[in-house]
Short mmCIF file of N, CA and C in Angstrom, two decimals:
data_model
loop_
_atom_site.label_atom_id
_atom_site.label_comp_id
_atom_site.label_asym_id
_atom_site.label_seq_id
_atom_site.Cartn_x
_atom_site.Cartn_y
_atom_site.Cartn_z
N ARG A 1 -20.97 3.19 -23.87
CA ARG A 1 -21.78 2.38 -23.00
C ARG A 1 -21.31 2.56 -21.57
N LYS A 2 -22.26 2.72 -20.69
CA LYS A 2 -21.95 3.05 -19.29
C LYS A 2 -21.10 1.99 -18.59
N GLY A 3 -21.38 0.71 -18.76
CA GLY A 3 -20.66 -0.34 -18.06
C GLY A 3 -19.36 -0.75 -18.72
N ASP A 4 -19.07 -0.20 -19.86
CA ASP A 4 -17.86 -0.57 -20.60
C ASP A 4 -16.63 0.00 -19.90
N ILE A 5 -15.66 -0.88 -19.59
CA ILE A 5 -14.46 -0.45 -18.87
C ILE A 5 -13.68 0.60 -19.65
N ARG A 6 -13.73 0.53 -20.97
CA ARG A 6 -12.98 1.50 -21.78
C ARG A 6 -13.54 2.91 -21.65
N VAL A 7 -14.83 3.03 -21.33
CA VAL A 7 -15.43 4.35 -21.14
C VAL A 7 -15.06 4.92 -19.78
N ASN A 8 -15.03 4.07 -18.77
CA ASN A 8 -14.81 4.53 -17.41
C ASN A 8 -13.35 4.67 -17.02
N TYR A 9 -12.49 3.91 -17.64
CA TYR A 9 -11.07 3.93 -17.33
C TYR A 9 -10.28 4.24 -18.59
N SER A 10 -9.15 4.89 -18.39
CA SER A 10 -8.24 5.10 -19.51
C SER A 10 -6.81 4.98 -18.97
N PHE A 11 -5.88 4.74 -19.89
CA PHE A 11 -4.48 4.67 -19.49
C PHE A 11 -3.84 6.03 -19.69
N GLY A 12 -2.99 6.39 -18.77
CA GLY A 12 -2.28 7.66 -18.81
C GLY A 12 -1.38 7.70 -17.59
N PHE A 13 -1.04 8.90 -17.18
CA PHE A 13 -0.23 9.06 -15.98
C PHE A 13 -1.01 9.89 -14.98
N SER A 14 -1.19 9.35 -13.77
CA SER A 14 -1.90 10.05 -12.71
C SER A 14 -0.88 10.60 -11.72
N LEU A 15 -0.73 11.91 -11.70
CA LEU A 15 0.17 12.53 -10.72
C LEU A 15 -0.31 12.25 -9.31
N LYS A 16 -1.64 12.32 -9.10
CA LYS A 16 -2.18 12.00 -7.77
C LYS A 16 -1.81 10.56 -7.38
N GLY A 17 -2.00 9.64 -8.32
CA GLY A 17 -1.67 8.24 -8.05
C GLY A 17 -0.20 8.05 -7.75
N PHE A 18 0.65 8.77 -8.47
CA PHE A 18 2.10 8.67 -8.25
C PHE A 18 2.48 9.20 -6.87
N ILE A 19 1.91 10.33 -6.47
CA ILE A 19 2.19 10.89 -5.14
C ILE A 19 1.66 9.95 -4.06
N ILE A 20 0.45 9.41 -4.28
CA ILE A 20 -0.13 8.46 -3.33
C ILE A 20 0.80 7.25 -3.17
N PHE A 21 1.35 6.79 -4.27
CA PHE A 21 2.29 5.67 -4.24
C PHE A 21 3.56 6.02 -3.46
N LEU A 22 4.10 7.22 -3.68
CA LEU A 22 5.38 7.59 -3.07
C LEU A 22 5.32 7.81 -1.56
N LEU A 23 4.24 8.37 -1.06
CA LEU A 23 4.18 8.78 0.35
C LEU A 23 4.47 7.63 1.33
N PRO A 24 3.89 6.45 1.19
CA PRO A 24 4.25 5.39 2.14
C PRO A 24 5.63 4.78 1.88
N MET A 25 6.23 5.10 0.76
CA MET A 25 7.56 4.55 0.45
C MET A 25 8.69 5.32 1.14
N ILE A 26 8.42 6.52 1.60
CA ILE A 26 9.46 7.36 2.20
C ILE A 26 10.19 6.65 3.34
N PRO A 27 9.49 6.08 4.33
CA PRO A 27 10.24 5.40 5.40
C PRO A 27 11.01 4.17 4.90
N ASN A 28 10.49 3.53 3.86
CA ASN A 28 11.20 2.37 3.30
C ASN A 28 12.56 2.78 2.76
N LEU A 29 12.67 3.97 2.19
CA LEU A 29 13.97 4.45 1.70
C LEU A 29 14.96 4.59 2.85
N PHE A 30 14.49 5.15 3.97
CA PHE A 30 15.36 5.27 5.14
C PHE A 30 15.75 3.90 5.67
N TYR A 31 14.82 2.95 5.61
CA TYR A 31 15.10 1.60 6.10
C TYR A 31 16.20 0.94 5.27
N PHE A 32 16.14 1.11 3.95
CA PHE A 32 17.16 0.51 3.11
C PHE A 32 18.51 1.20 3.27
N LEU A 33 18.50 2.49 3.58
CA LEU A 33 19.76 3.21 3.79
C LEU A 33 20.38 2.87 5.13
N ALA A 34 19.53 2.71 6.16
CA ALA A 34 20.00 2.38 7.50
C ALA A 34 18.98 1.46 8.14
N PRO A 35 19.11 0.15 7.98
CA PRO A 35 18.11 -0.78 8.52
C PRO A 35 17.79 -0.53 9.98
N ALA A 36 16.52 -0.67 10.30
CA ALA A 36 16.02 -0.38 11.66
C ALA A 36 16.68 -1.29 12.68
N ALA A 37 16.87 -0.73 13.85
CA ALA A 37 17.44 -1.48 14.97
C ALA A 37 16.33 -2.18 15.72
N SER A 38 15.70 -3.13 15.06
CA SER A 38 14.57 -3.84 15.65
C SER A 38 15.07 -4.93 16.59
N LYS A 39 14.46 -4.99 17.78
CA LYS A 39 14.79 -6.03 18.75
C LYS A 39 13.98 -7.28 18.47
N PHE A 40 13.08 -7.20 17.52
CA PHE A 40 12.10 -8.26 17.33
C PHE A 40 12.18 -8.81 15.92
N GLY A 41 11.87 -10.07 15.77
CA GLY A 41 11.71 -10.64 14.44
C GLY A 41 13.02 -11.08 13.83
N GLY A 42 12.98 -11.14 12.53
CA GLY A 42 14.15 -11.57 11.80
C GLY A 42 14.14 -13.06 11.52
N ASN A 43 13.08 -13.75 11.87
CA ASN A 43 12.97 -15.18 11.63
C ASN A 43 12.34 -15.41 10.26
N VAL A 44 12.96 -14.85 9.23
CA VAL A 44 12.42 -14.90 7.87
C VAL A 44 12.41 -16.33 7.37
N LYS A 45 11.24 -16.74 6.87
CA LYS A 45 11.06 -18.10 6.39
C LYS A 45 11.01 -18.09 4.86
N ASN A 46 11.19 -19.26 4.28
CA ASN A 46 11.12 -19.42 2.84
C ASN A 46 9.65 -19.61 2.44
N HIS A 47 9.14 -18.69 1.65
CA HIS A 47 7.75 -18.75 1.17
C HIS A 47 7.70 -18.20 -0.25
N PHE A 48 8.34 -18.94 -1.15
CA PHE A 48 8.54 -18.51 -2.52
C PHE A 48 7.23 -18.17 -3.24
N ILE A 49 6.24 -19.05 -3.16
CA ILE A 49 4.96 -18.83 -3.85
C ILE A 49 4.26 -17.60 -3.27
N LEU A 50 4.27 -17.48 -1.96
CA LEU A 50 3.66 -16.30 -1.33
C LEU A 50 4.39 -15.03 -1.74
N ASP A 51 5.71 -15.09 -1.84
CA ASP A 51 6.49 -13.93 -2.29
C ASP A 51 6.09 -13.51 -3.71
N ILE A 52 5.89 -14.50 -4.57
CA ILE A 52 5.45 -14.19 -5.94
C ILE A 52 4.08 -13.52 -5.92
N LEU A 53 3.14 -14.07 -5.14
CA LEU A 53 1.81 -13.46 -5.02
C LEU A 53 1.89 -12.05 -4.44
N GLU A 54 2.70 -11.90 -3.41
CA GLU A 54 2.83 -10.60 -2.75
C GLU A 54 3.39 -9.56 -3.72
N HIS A 55 4.53 -9.84 -4.31
CA HIS A 55 5.19 -8.85 -5.16
C HIS A 55 4.46 -8.66 -6.49
N GLY A 56 3.87 -9.72 -6.99
CA GLY A 56 3.09 -9.60 -8.23
C GLY A 56 1.87 -8.73 -8.05
N SER A 57 1.09 -8.97 -6.99
CA SER A 57 -0.10 -8.15 -6.74
C SER A 57 0.29 -6.71 -6.40
N GLN A 58 1.41 -6.54 -5.72
CA GLN A 58 1.89 -5.19 -5.41
C GLN A 58 2.23 -4.44 -6.69
N ALA A 59 2.93 -5.08 -7.60
CA ALA A 59 3.28 -4.44 -8.87
C ALA A 59 2.04 -4.08 -9.67
N VAL A 60 1.06 -4.97 -9.67
CA VAL A 60 -0.18 -4.70 -10.43
C VAL A 60 -0.92 -3.51 -9.83
N PHE A 61 -1.10 -3.48 -8.50
CA PHE A 61 -1.86 -2.35 -7.96
C PHE A 61 -1.06 -1.04 -8.05
N PHE A 62 0.26 -1.08 -7.94
CA PHE A 62 1.05 0.14 -8.15
C PHE A 62 0.86 0.65 -9.57
N PHE A 63 0.94 -0.26 -10.54
CA PHE A 63 0.71 0.14 -11.93
C PHE A 63 -0.68 0.73 -12.10
N MET A 64 -1.67 0.08 -11.53
CA MET A 64 -3.06 0.53 -11.70
C MET A 64 -3.31 1.89 -11.05
N ILE A 65 -2.72 2.12 -9.89
CA ILE A 65 -2.98 3.39 -9.20
C ILE A 65 -2.28 4.56 -9.91
N ILE A 66 -1.20 4.26 -10.62
CA ILE A 66 -0.46 5.32 -11.30
C ILE A 66 -0.91 5.51 -12.75
N PHE A 67 -1.24 4.43 -13.43
CA PHE A 67 -1.49 4.52 -14.87
C PHE A 67 -2.92 4.24 -15.31
N LEU A 68 -3.79 3.73 -14.43
CA LEU A 68 -5.19 3.50 -14.78
C LEU A 68 -6.00 4.64 -14.18
N ILE A 69 -6.63 5.42 -15.03
CA ILE A 69 -7.21 6.68 -14.61
C ILE A 69 -8.72 6.68 -14.82
N ARG A 70 -9.42 7.25 -13.85
CA ARG A 70 -10.86 7.55 -13.97
C ARG A 70 -10.99 9.05 -14.11
N LYS A 71 -11.89 9.47 -14.95
CA LYS A 71 -12.07 10.91 -15.16
C LYS A 71 -12.68 11.59 -13.94
N GLN A 72 -13.63 10.94 -13.29
CA GLN A 72 -14.24 11.55 -12.12
C GLN A 72 -13.48 11.15 -10.86
N THR A 73 -13.33 12.08 -9.95
CA THR A 73 -12.72 11.80 -8.66
C THR A 73 -13.60 12.42 -7.58
N LEU A 74 -13.32 12.11 -6.36
CA LEU A 74 -14.06 12.69 -5.25
C LEU A 74 -13.45 14.04 -4.87
N ASP A 75 -14.15 14.76 -3.99
CA ASP A 75 -13.62 16.03 -3.50
C ASP A 75 -12.25 15.81 -2.87
N PHE A 76 -11.41 16.85 -2.95
CA PHE A 76 -10.06 16.75 -2.40
C PHE A 76 -10.10 16.35 -0.93
N ILE A 77 -10.97 17.00 -0.16
CA ILE A 77 -11.12 16.67 1.25
C ILE A 77 -12.47 15.99 1.44
N CYS A 78 -12.41 14.72 1.77
CA CYS A 78 -13.59 13.93 2.05
C CYS A 78 -13.20 12.88 3.08
N SER A 79 -14.13 12.03 3.45
CA SER A 79 -13.81 11.04 4.49
C SER A 79 -12.69 10.09 4.04
N PHE A 80 -12.61 9.81 2.74
CA PHE A 80 -11.56 8.90 2.26
C PHE A 80 -10.18 9.55 2.33
N SER A 81 -10.08 10.81 1.94
CA SER A 81 -8.78 11.47 1.99
C SER A 81 -8.35 11.72 3.44
N VAL A 82 -9.29 12.02 4.31
CA VAL A 82 -8.95 12.18 5.74
C VAL A 82 -8.48 10.84 6.30
N GLY A 83 -9.15 9.75 5.94
CA GLY A 83 -8.72 8.42 6.38
C GLY A 83 -7.33 8.09 5.88
N MET A 84 -7.03 8.49 4.64
CA MET A 84 -5.69 8.27 4.09
C MET A 84 -4.63 8.97 4.92
N VAL A 85 -4.89 10.22 5.27
CA VAL A 85 -3.93 11.01 6.06
C VAL A 85 -3.72 10.36 7.42
N ILE A 86 -4.80 9.94 8.06
CA ILE A 86 -4.68 9.31 9.38
C ILE A 86 -3.88 8.01 9.29
N ALA A 87 -4.21 7.17 8.30
CA ALA A 87 -3.49 5.89 8.14
C ALA A 87 -2.01 6.14 7.88
N LEU A 88 -1.71 7.14 7.05
CA LEU A 88 -0.32 7.43 6.72
C LEU A 88 0.45 7.96 7.93
N LEU A 89 -0.18 8.84 8.71
CA LEU A 89 0.49 9.39 9.89
C LEU A 89 0.76 8.30 10.94
N VAL A 90 -0.21 7.43 11.17
CA VAL A 90 0.00 6.33 12.12
C VAL A 90 1.10 5.41 11.61
N TYR A 91 1.12 5.16 10.31
CA TYR A 91 2.17 4.34 9.69
C TYR A 91 3.55 4.95 9.93
N TYR A 92 3.67 6.26 9.76
CA TYR A 92 4.94 6.94 10.02
C TYR A 92 5.35 6.81 11.49
N VAL A 93 4.40 6.94 12.41
CA VAL A 93 4.69 6.79 13.84
C VAL A 93 5.21 5.37 14.12
N LEU A 94 4.59 4.38 13.50
CA LEU A 94 5.05 3.00 13.69
C LEU A 94 6.46 2.80 13.16
N TRP A 95 6.79 3.46 12.05
CA TRP A 95 8.16 3.40 11.54
C TRP A 95 9.14 4.01 12.54
N ILE A 96 8.75 5.11 13.17
CA ILE A 96 9.61 5.74 14.18
C ILE A 96 9.84 4.75 15.33
N LEU A 97 8.78 4.07 15.75
CA LEU A 97 8.93 3.06 16.80
C LEU A 97 9.89 1.95 16.36
N LEU A 98 9.75 1.51 15.13
CA LEU A 98 10.63 0.47 14.61
C LEU A 98 12.08 0.94 14.58
N PHE A 99 12.30 2.17 14.10
CA PHE A 99 13.67 2.69 14.03
C PHE A 99 14.30 2.90 15.40
N THR A 100 13.46 3.08 16.43
CA THR A 100 14.00 3.26 17.77
C THR A 100 14.05 1.94 18.54
N GLY A 101 13.82 0.82 17.83
CA GLY A 101 13.96 -0.49 18.46
C GLY A 101 12.76 -0.94 19.25
N GLN A 102 11.65 -0.28 19.09
CA GLN A 102 10.45 -0.62 19.87
C GLN A 102 9.43 -1.34 18.99
N SER A 103 9.74 -2.54 18.61
CA SER A 103 8.81 -3.26 17.76
C SER A 103 8.38 -4.56 18.40
N ASN A 104 7.21 -5.02 18.01
CA ASN A 104 6.68 -6.31 18.41
C ASN A 104 5.76 -6.78 17.29
N LEU A 105 5.18 -7.94 17.44
CA LEU A 105 4.35 -8.51 16.39
C LEU A 105 3.16 -7.62 16.05
N VAL A 106 2.55 -7.01 17.05
CA VAL A 106 1.40 -6.13 16.79
C VAL A 106 1.82 -4.94 15.93
N ILE A 107 2.93 -4.33 16.26
CA ILE A 107 3.43 -3.19 15.47
C ILE A 107 3.73 -3.63 14.04
N LEU A 108 4.38 -4.77 13.89
CA LEU A 108 4.75 -5.23 12.55
C LEU A 108 3.53 -5.60 11.71
N ILE A 109 2.56 -6.27 12.30
CA ILE A 109 1.33 -6.59 11.56
C ILE A 109 0.57 -5.32 11.20
N THR A 110 0.51 -4.38 12.12
CA THR A 110 -0.16 -3.11 11.85
C THR A 110 0.56 -2.36 10.72
N MET A 111 1.89 -2.44 10.71
CA MET A 111 2.66 -1.81 9.63
C MET A 111 2.40 -2.50 8.29
N ALA A 112 2.06 -3.76 8.32
CA ALA A 112 1.74 -4.48 7.09
C ALA A 112 0.34 -4.12 6.59
N ILE A 113 -0.57 -3.84 7.51
CA ILE A 113 -1.97 -3.60 7.15
C ILE A 113 -2.26 -2.14 6.83
N LEU A 114 -1.66 -1.20 7.56
CA LEU A 114 -2.00 0.22 7.38
C LEU A 114 -1.78 0.75 5.96
N PRO A 115 -0.68 0.42 5.30
CA PRO A 115 -0.52 0.91 3.93
C PRO A 115 -1.60 0.36 2.99
N VAL A 116 -2.05 -0.85 3.25
CA VAL A 116 -3.11 -1.43 2.42
C VAL A 116 -4.40 -0.65 2.61
N ILE A 117 -4.71 -0.32 3.85
CA ILE A 117 -5.88 0.51 4.13
C ILE A 117 -5.74 1.86 3.44
N TYR A 118 -4.57 2.46 3.56
CA TYR A 118 -4.27 3.73 2.90
C TYR A 118 -4.49 3.63 1.39
N PHE A 119 -3.94 2.59 0.76
CA PHE A 119 -4.07 2.45 -0.69
C PHE A 119 -5.51 2.18 -1.11
N ILE A 120 -6.24 1.37 -0.35
CA ILE A 120 -7.64 1.11 -0.70
C ILE A 120 -8.46 2.39 -0.57
N LEU A 121 -8.23 3.17 0.48
CA LEU A 121 -8.92 4.47 0.60
C LEU A 121 -8.56 5.38 -0.57
N ALA A 122 -7.30 5.36 -0.97
CA ALA A 122 -6.86 6.18 -2.11
C ALA A 122 -7.54 5.72 -3.40
N GLU A 123 -7.64 4.42 -3.57
CA GLU A 123 -8.28 3.90 -4.78
C GLU A 123 -9.76 4.28 -4.83
N ILE A 124 -10.42 4.26 -3.68
CA ILE A 124 -11.81 4.71 -3.63
C ILE A 124 -11.87 6.20 -3.94
N TRP A 125 -10.97 6.98 -3.35
CA TRP A 125 -10.92 8.42 -3.58
C TRP A 125 -10.69 8.74 -5.05
N LEU A 126 -9.86 7.95 -5.71
CA LEU A 126 -9.57 8.15 -7.14
C LEU A 126 -10.61 7.46 -8.04
N ASN A 127 -11.61 6.82 -7.43
CA ASN A 127 -12.60 6.03 -8.18
C ASN A 127 -11.94 4.95 -9.02
N ASN A 128 -10.86 4.41 -8.55
CA ASN A 128 -10.11 3.37 -9.25
C ASN A 128 -10.42 2.03 -8.58
N TYR A 129 -11.67 1.60 -8.73
CA TYR A 129 -12.14 0.43 -8.00
C TYR A 129 -11.48 -0.87 -8.45
N LEU A 130 -11.05 -0.95 -9.69
CA LEU A 130 -10.38 -2.16 -10.17
C LEU A 130 -9.08 -2.43 -9.40
N ALA A 131 -8.41 -1.37 -8.97
CA ALA A 131 -7.13 -1.53 -8.26
C ALA A 131 -7.31 -2.12 -6.87
N ILE A 132 -8.53 -2.10 -6.35
CA ILE A 132 -8.78 -2.64 -5.00
C ILE A 132 -8.52 -4.15 -4.97
N ILE A 133 -8.79 -4.83 -6.06
CA ILE A 133 -8.64 -6.30 -6.08
C ILE A 133 -7.19 -6.72 -5.84
N PRO A 134 -6.22 -6.25 -6.64
CA PRO A 134 -4.84 -6.66 -6.35
C PRO A 134 -4.32 -6.08 -5.04
N THR A 135 -4.84 -4.92 -4.63
CA THR A 135 -4.40 -4.34 -3.35
C THR A 135 -4.84 -5.22 -2.19
N ALA A 136 -6.08 -5.69 -2.23
CA ALA A 136 -6.58 -6.57 -1.17
C ALA A 136 -5.80 -7.88 -1.14
N LEU A 137 -5.52 -8.44 -2.31
CA LEU A 137 -4.72 -9.67 -2.37
C LEU A 137 -3.34 -9.42 -1.77
N PHE A 138 -2.70 -8.31 -2.17
CA PHE A 138 -1.41 -7.96 -1.60
C PHE A 138 -1.49 -7.87 -0.08
N GLY A 139 -2.50 -7.19 0.43
CA GLY A 139 -2.64 -6.99 1.87
C GLY A 139 -2.76 -8.29 2.64
N ILE A 140 -3.56 -9.19 2.13
CA ILE A 140 -3.75 -10.49 2.81
C ILE A 140 -2.43 -11.26 2.84
N VAL A 141 -1.77 -11.36 1.69
CA VAL A 141 -0.53 -12.12 1.61
C VAL A 141 0.58 -11.44 2.42
N HIS A 142 0.67 -10.10 2.33
CA HIS A 142 1.70 -9.35 3.05
C HIS A 142 1.55 -9.52 4.56
N ALA A 143 0.33 -9.43 5.06
CA ALA A 143 0.10 -9.61 6.50
C ALA A 143 0.42 -11.05 6.93
N PHE A 144 0.07 -12.02 6.09
CA PHE A 144 0.35 -13.41 6.40
C PHE A 144 1.85 -13.68 6.45
N ILE A 145 2.58 -13.15 5.47
CA ILE A 145 4.04 -13.32 5.45
C ILE A 145 4.68 -12.64 6.66
N THR A 146 4.20 -11.46 6.99
CA THR A 146 4.73 -10.75 8.17
C THR A 146 4.50 -11.58 9.42
N TYR A 147 3.32 -12.14 9.55
CA TYR A 147 3.02 -12.99 10.71
C TYR A 147 3.94 -14.22 10.74
N MET A 148 4.09 -14.86 9.58
CA MET A 148 4.94 -16.06 9.49
C MET A 148 6.39 -15.75 9.88
N ASP A 149 6.90 -14.62 9.38
CA ASP A 149 8.30 -14.29 9.58
C ASP A 149 8.61 -13.81 10.99
N PHE A 150 7.64 -13.23 11.65
CA PHE A 150 7.94 -12.57 12.94
C PHE A 150 7.16 -13.13 14.11
N SER A 151 6.59 -14.31 13.93
CA SER A 151 5.89 -14.92 15.08
C SER A 151 6.73 -16.03 15.66
#
């Protein structure tokens, strides 16, 4: 049946999804090895429920992008994949600014939003529309927490 989720989606391992997942994580590895010399922020607040929503939705969309597979995908180079590359490159530039101590609220909020845009474009490119729901939830909560902590 055409509308049946079992026909359109299957569980497995998506190498594309795994690579898509890893690319925005690269600067995070450097951050954990040598925390950025940010002149801004650090006013981290207690937001336990929001943290649960943020990390829970993040885990769900990571799982979905890597293990929930659609048989059909879009062309390798299309507007969605080009948008992904642009979002990822700008994200890397913002990380460079953060590592060089040039951060402010706009940079931090943009850093919270760009990976979400990247992941949503990737999910559209992979025809993994179900993953957009937890990704959008993650993005909203992540941006809100970033604003709370650094405003």
